[in-house]
Short mmCIF file of C-alpha atoms in Angstrom, two decimals:
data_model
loop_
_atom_site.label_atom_id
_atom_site.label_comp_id
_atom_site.label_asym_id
_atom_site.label_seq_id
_atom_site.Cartn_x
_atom_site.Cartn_y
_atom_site.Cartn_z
CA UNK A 9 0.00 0.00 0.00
CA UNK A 10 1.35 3.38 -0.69
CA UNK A 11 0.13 6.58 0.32
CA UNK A 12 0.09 10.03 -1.59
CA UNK A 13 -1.14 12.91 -0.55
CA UNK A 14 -1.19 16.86 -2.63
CA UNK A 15 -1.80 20.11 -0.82
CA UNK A 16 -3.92 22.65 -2.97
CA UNK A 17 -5.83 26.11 -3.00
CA UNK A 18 -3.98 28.23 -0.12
CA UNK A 19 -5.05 31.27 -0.41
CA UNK A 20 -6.08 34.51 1.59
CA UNK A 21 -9.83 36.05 1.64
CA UNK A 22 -7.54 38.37 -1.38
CA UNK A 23 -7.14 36.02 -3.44
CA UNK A 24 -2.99 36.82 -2.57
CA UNK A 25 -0.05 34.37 -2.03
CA UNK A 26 3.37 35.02 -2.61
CA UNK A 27 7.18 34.28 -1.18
CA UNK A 28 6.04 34.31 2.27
CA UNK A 29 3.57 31.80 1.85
CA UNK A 30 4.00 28.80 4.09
CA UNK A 31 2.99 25.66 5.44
CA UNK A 32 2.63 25.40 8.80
CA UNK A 33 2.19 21.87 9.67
CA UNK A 34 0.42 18.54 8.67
CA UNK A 35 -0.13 15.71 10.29
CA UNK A 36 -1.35 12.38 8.67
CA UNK A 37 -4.13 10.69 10.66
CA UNK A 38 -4.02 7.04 9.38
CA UNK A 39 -6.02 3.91 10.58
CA UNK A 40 -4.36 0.43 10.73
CA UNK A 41 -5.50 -2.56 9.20
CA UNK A 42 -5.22 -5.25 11.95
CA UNK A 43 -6.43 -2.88 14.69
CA UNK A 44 -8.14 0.57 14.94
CA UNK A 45 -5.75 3.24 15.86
CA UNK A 46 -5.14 6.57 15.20
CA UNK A 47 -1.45 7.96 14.87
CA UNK A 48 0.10 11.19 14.20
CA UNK A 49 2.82 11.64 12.34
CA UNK A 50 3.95 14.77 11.96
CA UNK A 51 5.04 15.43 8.76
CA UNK A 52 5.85 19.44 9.39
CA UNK A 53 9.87 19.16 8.82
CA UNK A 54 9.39 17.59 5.36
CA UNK A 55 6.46 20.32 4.32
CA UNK A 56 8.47 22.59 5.56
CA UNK A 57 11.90 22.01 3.87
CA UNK A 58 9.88 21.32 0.93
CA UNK A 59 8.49 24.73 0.96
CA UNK A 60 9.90 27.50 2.75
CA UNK A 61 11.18 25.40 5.73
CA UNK A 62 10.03 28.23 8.75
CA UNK A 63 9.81 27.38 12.08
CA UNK A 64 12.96 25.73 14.31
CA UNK A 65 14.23 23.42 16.11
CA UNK A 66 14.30 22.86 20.06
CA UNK A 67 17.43 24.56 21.60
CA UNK A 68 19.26 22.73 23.63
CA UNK A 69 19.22 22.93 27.55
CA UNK A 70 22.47 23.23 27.95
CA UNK A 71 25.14 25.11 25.86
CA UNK A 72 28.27 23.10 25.98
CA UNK A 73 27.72 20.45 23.93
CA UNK A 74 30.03 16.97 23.68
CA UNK A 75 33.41 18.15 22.60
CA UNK A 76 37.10 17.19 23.61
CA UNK A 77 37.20 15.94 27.18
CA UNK A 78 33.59 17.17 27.79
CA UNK A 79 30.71 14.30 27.95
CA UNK A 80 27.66 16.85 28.35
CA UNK A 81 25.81 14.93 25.33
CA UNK A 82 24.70 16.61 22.38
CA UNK A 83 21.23 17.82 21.34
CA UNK A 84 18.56 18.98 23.19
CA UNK A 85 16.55 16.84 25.85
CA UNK A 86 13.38 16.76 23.52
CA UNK A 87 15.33 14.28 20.69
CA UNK A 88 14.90 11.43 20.28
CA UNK A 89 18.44 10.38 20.65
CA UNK A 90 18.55 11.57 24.05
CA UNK A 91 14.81 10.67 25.39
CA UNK A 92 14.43 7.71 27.22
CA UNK A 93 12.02 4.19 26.24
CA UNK A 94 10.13 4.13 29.63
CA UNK A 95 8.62 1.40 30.76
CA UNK A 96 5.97 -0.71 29.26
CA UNK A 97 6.95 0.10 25.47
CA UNK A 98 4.68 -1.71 22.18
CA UNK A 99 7.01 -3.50 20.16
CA UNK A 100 6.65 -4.67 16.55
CA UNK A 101 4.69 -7.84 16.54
CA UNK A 102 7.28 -9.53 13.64
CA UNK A 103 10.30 -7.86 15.89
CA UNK A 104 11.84 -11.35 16.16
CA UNK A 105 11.67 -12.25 12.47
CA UNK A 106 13.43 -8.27 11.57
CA UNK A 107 16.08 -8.60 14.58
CA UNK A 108 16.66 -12.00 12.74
CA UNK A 109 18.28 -10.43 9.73
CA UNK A 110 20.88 -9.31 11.74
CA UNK A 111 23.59 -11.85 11.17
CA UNK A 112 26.20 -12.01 13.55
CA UNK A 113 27.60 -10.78 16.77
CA UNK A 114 27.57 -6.85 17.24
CA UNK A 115 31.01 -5.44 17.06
CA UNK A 116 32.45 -2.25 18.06
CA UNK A 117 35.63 -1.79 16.39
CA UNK A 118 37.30 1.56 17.21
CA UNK A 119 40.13 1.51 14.53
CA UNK A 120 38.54 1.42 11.61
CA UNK A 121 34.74 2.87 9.79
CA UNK A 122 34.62 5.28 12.52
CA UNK A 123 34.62 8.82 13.58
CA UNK A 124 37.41 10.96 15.15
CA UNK A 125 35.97 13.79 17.22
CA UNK A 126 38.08 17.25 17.34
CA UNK A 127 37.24 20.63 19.50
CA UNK A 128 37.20 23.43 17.07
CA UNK A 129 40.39 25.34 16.92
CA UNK A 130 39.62 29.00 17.88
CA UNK A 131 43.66 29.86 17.54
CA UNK A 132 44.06 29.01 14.09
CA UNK A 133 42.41 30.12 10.81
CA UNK A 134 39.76 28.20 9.35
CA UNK A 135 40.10 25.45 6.73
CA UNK A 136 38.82 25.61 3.81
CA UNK A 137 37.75 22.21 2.87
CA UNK A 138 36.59 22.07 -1.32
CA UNK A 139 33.84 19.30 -1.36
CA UNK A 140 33.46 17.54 -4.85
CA UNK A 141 30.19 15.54 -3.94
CA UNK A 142 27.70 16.32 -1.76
CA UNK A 143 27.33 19.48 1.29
CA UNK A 144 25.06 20.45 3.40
CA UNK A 145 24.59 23.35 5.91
CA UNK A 146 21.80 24.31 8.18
CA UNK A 147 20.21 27.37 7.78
CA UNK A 148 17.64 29.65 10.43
CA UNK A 149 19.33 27.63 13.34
CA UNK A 150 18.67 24.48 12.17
CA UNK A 151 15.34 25.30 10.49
CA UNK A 152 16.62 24.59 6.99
CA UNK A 153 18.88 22.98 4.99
CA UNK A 154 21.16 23.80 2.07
CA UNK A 155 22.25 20.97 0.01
CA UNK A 156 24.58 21.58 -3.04
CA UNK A 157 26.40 19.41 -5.37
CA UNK A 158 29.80 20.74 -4.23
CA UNK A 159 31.36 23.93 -2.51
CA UNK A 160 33.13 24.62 0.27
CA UNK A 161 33.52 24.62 4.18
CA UNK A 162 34.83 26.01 6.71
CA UNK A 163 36.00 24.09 9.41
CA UNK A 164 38.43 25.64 12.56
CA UNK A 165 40.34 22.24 11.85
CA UNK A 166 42.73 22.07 14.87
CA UNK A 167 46.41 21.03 14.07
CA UNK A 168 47.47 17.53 14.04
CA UNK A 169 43.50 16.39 13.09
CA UNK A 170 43.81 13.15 11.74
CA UNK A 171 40.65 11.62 9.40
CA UNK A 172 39.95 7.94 10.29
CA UNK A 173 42.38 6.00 7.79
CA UNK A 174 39.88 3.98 5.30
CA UNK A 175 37.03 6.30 4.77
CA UNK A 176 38.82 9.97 5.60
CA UNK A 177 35.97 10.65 8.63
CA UNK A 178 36.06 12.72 11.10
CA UNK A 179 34.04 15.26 13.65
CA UNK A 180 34.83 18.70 14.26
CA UNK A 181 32.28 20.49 17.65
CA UNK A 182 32.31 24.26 18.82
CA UNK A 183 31.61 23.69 22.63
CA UNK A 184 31.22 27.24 22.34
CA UNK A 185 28.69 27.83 19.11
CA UNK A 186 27.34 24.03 19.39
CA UNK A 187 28.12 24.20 15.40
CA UNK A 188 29.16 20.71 14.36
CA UNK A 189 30.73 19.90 10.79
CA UNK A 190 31.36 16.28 9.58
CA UNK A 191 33.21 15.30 6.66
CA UNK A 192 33.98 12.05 4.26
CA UNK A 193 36.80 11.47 2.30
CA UNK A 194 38.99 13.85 3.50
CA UNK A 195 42.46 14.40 1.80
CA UNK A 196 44.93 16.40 0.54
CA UNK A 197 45.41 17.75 -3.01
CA UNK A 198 48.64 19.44 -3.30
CA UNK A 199 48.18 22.15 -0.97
CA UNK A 200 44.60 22.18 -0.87
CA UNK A 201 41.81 20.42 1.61
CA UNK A 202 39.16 18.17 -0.15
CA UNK A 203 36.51 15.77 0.64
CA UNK A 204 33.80 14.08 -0.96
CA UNK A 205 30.76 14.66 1.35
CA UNK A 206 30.81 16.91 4.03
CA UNK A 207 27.92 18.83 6.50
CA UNK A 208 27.65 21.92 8.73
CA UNK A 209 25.21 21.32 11.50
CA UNK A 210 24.71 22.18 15.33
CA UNK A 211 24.37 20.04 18.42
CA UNK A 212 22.11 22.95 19.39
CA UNK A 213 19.14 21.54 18.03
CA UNK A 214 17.15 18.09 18.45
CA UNK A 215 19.70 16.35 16.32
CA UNK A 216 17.14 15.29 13.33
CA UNK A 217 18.05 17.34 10.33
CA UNK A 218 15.68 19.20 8.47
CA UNK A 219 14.59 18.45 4.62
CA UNK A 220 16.73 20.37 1.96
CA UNK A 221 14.50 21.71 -0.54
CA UNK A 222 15.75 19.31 -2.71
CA UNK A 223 13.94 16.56 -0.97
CA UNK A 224 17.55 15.19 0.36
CA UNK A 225 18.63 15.15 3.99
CA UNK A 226 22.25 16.07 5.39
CA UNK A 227 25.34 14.85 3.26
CA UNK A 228 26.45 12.02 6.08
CA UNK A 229 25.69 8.61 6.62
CA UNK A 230 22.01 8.04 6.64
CA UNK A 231 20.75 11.48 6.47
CA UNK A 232 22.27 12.11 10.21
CA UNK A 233 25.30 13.72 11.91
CA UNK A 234 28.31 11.46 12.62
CA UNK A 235 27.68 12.31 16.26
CA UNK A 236 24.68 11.21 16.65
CA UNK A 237 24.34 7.94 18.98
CA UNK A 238 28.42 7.59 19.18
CA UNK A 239 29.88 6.18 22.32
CA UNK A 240 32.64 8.73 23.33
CA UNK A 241 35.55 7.62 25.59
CA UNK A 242 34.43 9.68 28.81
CA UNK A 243 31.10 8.39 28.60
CA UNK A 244 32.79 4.94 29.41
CA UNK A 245 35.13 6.38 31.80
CA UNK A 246 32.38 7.33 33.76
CA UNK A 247 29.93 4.24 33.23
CA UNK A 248 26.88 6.24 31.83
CA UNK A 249 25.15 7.00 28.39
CA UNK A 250 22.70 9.13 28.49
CA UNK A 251 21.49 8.23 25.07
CA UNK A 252 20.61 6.11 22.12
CA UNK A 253 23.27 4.52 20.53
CA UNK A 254 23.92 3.92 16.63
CA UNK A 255 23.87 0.60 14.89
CA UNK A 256 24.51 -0.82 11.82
CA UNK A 257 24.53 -3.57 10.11
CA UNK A 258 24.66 -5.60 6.45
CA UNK A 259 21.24 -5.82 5.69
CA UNK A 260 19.78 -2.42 6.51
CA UNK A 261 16.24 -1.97 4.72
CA UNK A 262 16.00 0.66 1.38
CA UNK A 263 13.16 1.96 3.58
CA UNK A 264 13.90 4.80 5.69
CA UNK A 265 11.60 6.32 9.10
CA UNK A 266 13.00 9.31 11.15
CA UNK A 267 14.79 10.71 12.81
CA UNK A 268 16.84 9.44 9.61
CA UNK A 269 16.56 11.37 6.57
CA UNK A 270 17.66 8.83 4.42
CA UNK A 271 18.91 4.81 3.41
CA UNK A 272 22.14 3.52 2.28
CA UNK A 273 20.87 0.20 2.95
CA UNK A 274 20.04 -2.56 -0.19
CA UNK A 275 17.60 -4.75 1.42
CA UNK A 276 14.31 -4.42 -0.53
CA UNK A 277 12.80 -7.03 1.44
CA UNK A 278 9.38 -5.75 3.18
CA UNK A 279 10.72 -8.07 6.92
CA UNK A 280 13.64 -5.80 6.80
CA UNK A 281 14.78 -3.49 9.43
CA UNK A 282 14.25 0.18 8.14
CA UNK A 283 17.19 2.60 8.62
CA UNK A 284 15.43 4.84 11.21
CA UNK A 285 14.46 1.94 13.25
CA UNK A 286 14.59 1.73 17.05
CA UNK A 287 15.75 -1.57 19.10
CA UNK A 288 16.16 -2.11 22.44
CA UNK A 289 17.66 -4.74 24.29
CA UNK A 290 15.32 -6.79 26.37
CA UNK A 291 15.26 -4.70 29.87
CA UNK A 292 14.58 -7.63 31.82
CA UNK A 293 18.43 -9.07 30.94
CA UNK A 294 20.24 -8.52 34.47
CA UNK A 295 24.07 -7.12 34.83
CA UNK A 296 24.10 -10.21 36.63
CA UNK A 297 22.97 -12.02 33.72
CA UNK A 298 25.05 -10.18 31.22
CA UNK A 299 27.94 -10.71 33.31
CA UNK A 300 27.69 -14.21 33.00
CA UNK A 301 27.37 -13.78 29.05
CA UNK A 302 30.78 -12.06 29.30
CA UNK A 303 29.12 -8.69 29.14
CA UNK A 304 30.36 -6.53 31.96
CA UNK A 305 32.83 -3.00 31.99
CA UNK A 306 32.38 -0.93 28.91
CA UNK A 307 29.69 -3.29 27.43
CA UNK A 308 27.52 -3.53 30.15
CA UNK A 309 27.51 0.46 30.06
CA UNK A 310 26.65 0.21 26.54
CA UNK A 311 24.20 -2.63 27.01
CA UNK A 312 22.41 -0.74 29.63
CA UNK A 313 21.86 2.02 27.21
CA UNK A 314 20.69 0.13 24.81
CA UNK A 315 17.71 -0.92 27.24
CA UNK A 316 16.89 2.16 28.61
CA UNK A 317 17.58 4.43 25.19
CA UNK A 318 18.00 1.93 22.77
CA UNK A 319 19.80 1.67 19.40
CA UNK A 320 18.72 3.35 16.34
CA UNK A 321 19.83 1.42 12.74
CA UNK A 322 21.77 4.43 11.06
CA UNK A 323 23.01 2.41 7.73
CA UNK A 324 24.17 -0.44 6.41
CA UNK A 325 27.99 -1.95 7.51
CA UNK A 326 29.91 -4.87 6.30
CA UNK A 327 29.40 -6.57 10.07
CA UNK A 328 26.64 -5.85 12.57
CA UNK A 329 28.24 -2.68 15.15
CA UNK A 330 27.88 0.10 17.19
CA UNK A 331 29.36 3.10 16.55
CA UNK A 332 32.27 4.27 18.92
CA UNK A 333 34.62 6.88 18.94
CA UNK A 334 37.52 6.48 16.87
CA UNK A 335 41.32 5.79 18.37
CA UNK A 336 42.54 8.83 17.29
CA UNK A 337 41.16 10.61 19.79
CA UNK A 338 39.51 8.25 21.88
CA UNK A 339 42.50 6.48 23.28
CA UNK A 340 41.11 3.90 24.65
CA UNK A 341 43.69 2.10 25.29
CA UNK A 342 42.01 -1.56 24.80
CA UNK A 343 38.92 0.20 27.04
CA UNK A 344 37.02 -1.03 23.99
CA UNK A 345 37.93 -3.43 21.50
CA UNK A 346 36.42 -5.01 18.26
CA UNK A 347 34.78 -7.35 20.46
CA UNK A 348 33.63 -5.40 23.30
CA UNK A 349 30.14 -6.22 22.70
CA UNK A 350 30.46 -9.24 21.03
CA UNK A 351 28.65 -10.19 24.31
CA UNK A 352 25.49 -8.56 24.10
CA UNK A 353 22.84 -11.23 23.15
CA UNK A 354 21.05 -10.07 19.30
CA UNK A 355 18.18 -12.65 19.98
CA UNK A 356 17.40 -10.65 23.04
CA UNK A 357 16.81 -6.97 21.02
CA UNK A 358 13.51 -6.03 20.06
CA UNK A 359 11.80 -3.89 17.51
CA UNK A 360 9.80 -1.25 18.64
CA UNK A 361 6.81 -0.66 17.29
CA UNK A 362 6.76 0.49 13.53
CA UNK A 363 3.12 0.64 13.17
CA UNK A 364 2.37 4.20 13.02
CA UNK A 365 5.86 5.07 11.16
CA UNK A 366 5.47 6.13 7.64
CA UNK A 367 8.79 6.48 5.54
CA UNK A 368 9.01 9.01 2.46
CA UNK A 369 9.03 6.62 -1.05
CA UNK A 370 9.77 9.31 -3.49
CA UNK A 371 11.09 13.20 -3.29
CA UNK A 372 8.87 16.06 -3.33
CA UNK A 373 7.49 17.24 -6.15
CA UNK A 374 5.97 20.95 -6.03
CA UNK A 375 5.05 23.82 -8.16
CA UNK A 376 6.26 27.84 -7.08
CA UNK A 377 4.40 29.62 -4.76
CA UNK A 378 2.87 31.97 -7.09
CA UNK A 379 0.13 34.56 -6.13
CA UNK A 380 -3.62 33.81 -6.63
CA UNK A 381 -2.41 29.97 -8.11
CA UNK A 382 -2.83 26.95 -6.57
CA UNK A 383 -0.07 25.84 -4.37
CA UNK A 384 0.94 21.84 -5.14
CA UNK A 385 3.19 19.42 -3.41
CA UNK A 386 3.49 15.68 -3.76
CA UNK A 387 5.22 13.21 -1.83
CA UNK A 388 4.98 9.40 -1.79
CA UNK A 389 4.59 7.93 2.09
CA UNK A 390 4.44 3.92 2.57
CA UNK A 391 4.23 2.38 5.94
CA UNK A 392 7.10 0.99 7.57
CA UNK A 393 4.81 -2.07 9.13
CA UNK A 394 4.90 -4.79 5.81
CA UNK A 395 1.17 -5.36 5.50
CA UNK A 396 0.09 -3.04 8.49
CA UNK A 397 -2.14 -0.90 5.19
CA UNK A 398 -3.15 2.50 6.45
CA UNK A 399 -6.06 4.84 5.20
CA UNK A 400 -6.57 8.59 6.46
CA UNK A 401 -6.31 12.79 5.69
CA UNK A 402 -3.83 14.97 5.67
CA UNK A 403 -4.96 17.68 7.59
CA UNK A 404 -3.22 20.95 7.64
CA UNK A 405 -2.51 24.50 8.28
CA UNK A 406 -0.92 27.18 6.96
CA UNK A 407 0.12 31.04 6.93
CA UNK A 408 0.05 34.10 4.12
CA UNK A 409 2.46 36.53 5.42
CA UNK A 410 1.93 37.09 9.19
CA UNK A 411 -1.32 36.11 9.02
CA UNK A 412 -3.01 32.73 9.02
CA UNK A 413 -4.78 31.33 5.98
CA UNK A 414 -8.59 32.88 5.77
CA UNK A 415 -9.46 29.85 3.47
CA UNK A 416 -8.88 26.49 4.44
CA UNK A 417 -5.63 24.86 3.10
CA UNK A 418 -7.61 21.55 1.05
CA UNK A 419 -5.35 18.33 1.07
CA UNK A 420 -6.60 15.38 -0.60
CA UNK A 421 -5.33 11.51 -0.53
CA UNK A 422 -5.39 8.67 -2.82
CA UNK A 423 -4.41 5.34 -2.45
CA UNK A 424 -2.19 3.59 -5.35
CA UNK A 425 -2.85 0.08 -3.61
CA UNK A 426 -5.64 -0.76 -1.31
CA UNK A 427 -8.43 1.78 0.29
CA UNK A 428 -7.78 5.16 1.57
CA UNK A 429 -10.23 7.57 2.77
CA UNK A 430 -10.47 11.08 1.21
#
């Protein structure tokens, strides 16, 4: 079954609609198949990036941000990386078949398919980094995003900065600003910095990137920052995550939920774990237990995470992991190893629920904002759940200048396969 939905007619009582016209917000009210229920997903960030992208992101509580020797985590309390399962959670009712595709212990290898993490250099000049491939940089504090084929960023690069050796990764945070800029492929041409993908974004905000209006997310991994759900070394030191952590592993779905803005996995199959997905690790497993599995130290800290946070599938990898800080500036001195969670049961994750999650099937398409026309946009939405079906509205609002729509924004929905309700 796939869903697609069009937003028409916004106009004011003038007839008038111009630059500043906007959409608000929409939320998709969809009914499941097997059971009544009525879920909202809020759909707002990719209307809005589609669009105009207004509005912004939560700020973060706290100011200094994970950098260097600090372990203050990133992001603000409100995302999803950093807000907690709680007790009693709905899981995916074919969570054992979709953990099943994950073949193979987890790993954690911290030499290798990793990410450095540097504290901006305030001392030195900025690099200039030329990126052939892909950027991205947040605009409106995190409101928008800017995606272009190539350009160039500025990073305060400090001295020494090493990129991780096979895939020229690494992380560069402000404590001060909160900015955060990532980069792939990193190397040197003559005298000049280069990279092949590389992203400008800020730990200031809930850590899920906004839409570009290109209908792509940020130039990194799965459509989120490096940082996002990596173990750092003090976190370890002091026996405590605070937040999700980041998985991967080889057969990551082509399908796609947030807070991930996009796939890189291959698996077309519709039992397959979308990239976006959330798993936790059953929260009834005991340290005692673990310990007896061989889980204890660093893994039981990031075991224990993983029940009361969870792990969010970021990607596809060549071996199932979880995403640690890299050597280079970790040092962790055989703290963690390859194998340091080689421990943690995979029969014993579970899926959350993926019932209510839609994931985006095509770009958006849209016509200009022109005055006294029809505004259009199109976008293709399937459910994440393989034969959960869905039928509903799209029901939103919307603003002409400063003022809010006088006539009622219409949005209609039609099903391609199976019933929906107009």
């Amino acid at each position: 079954m796939t869903l697609k939905f069009g937003l028409a007619a916004l106009r004011n009582a003038d007839g008038d609609m111009g630059r500043d016209t906007a959409i608000s917000g929409c939320t998709l009210r969809t009914i499941a198949r097997s059971q009544w229920w009525v879920g909202a997903v809020v759909l707002a960030a990719l209307i809005l990036a589609s669009l105009t992208q207004v509005g912004s992101l939560s700020a973060a509580s706290d100011p200094r941000t994970v950098a260097g020797s600090s372990c203050v985590r990133p992001y603000s309390d409100s995302s999803p990386w950093n807000t907690a399962i709680g007790g009693d959670p709905a899981y995916a009712p074919d969570s054992g078949r979709r953990v099943g595709q994950i073949d193979g212990e987890l790993s954690s290898d911290p030499s290798q398919f990793t990410y450095p993490v540097y504290t901006a250099a305030r001392s030195r000049p900025v690099t200039k980094v030329k990126v052939l491939e892909a950027i991205s940089e947040i605009r409106r504090g995190g409101a928008a995003l800017s995606n272009r084929k190539s350009g160039t960023l500025r990073i305060p690069l400090p001295k020494g900065a090493r990129a991780s050796t096979q895939t020229g990764q690494l992380i560069v945070v402000d404590p001060k600003s909160g900015e955060e800029w990532g980069v792939f492929g990193l190397g040197r041409q003559g005298r000049a910095w280069t990279a092949l993908f590389g992203y400008k974004f800020s730990t200031k905000t809930d850590g899920v990137p906004a839409i570009g209006k290109d209908g792509g997310g940020l130039a990194a991994r799965a459509g989120a920052s490096y940082l996002a759900g990596l173990v750092r070394s003090c976190e370890i030191a002091n026996g405590k995550i605070d937040h999700a952590l980041a998985l991967a592993f080889n057969s990551a779905s082509i399908a796609h939920i947030t807070p991930l803005r996009g796939t890189n996995g291959s698996n077309g199959s519709p039992d397959a774990l979308p990239v976006g997905a959330r798993l936790q690790l059953d929260p009834d497993l005991s340290q005692a237990e673990l310990a007896e599995l061989g889980c204890a130290g660093a893994c039981y800290t990031m075991a224990r995470a993983m029940q009361e946070y969870g792990a969010f599938v970021v990607g596809r990898s060549g071996r199932p992991k979880i995403y640690v800080e890299h050597n280079f500036t970790a040092r962790w001195r055989g703290a963690v190893r390859a194998d340091t969670v080689s421990a943690i049961p995979v029969d014993r994750l579970r899926v959350l629920d993926l019932t209510g999650e839609l994931r985006v099937a095509k770009k958006f398409k849209r016509t200009k904002p022109r005055a006294g026309k029809e505004l259009r946009a199109f976008v293709d939405v399937v459910p994440a759940t393989a034969d959960a079906g869905a039928r509903g509205r799209v029901i939103c609002s919307a603003t002409v200048g400063a003022k809010r729509a006088l006539k009622a924004i219409r949005a209609r929905a039609t099903s391609l396969q199976g019933g929906i309700e107009r």
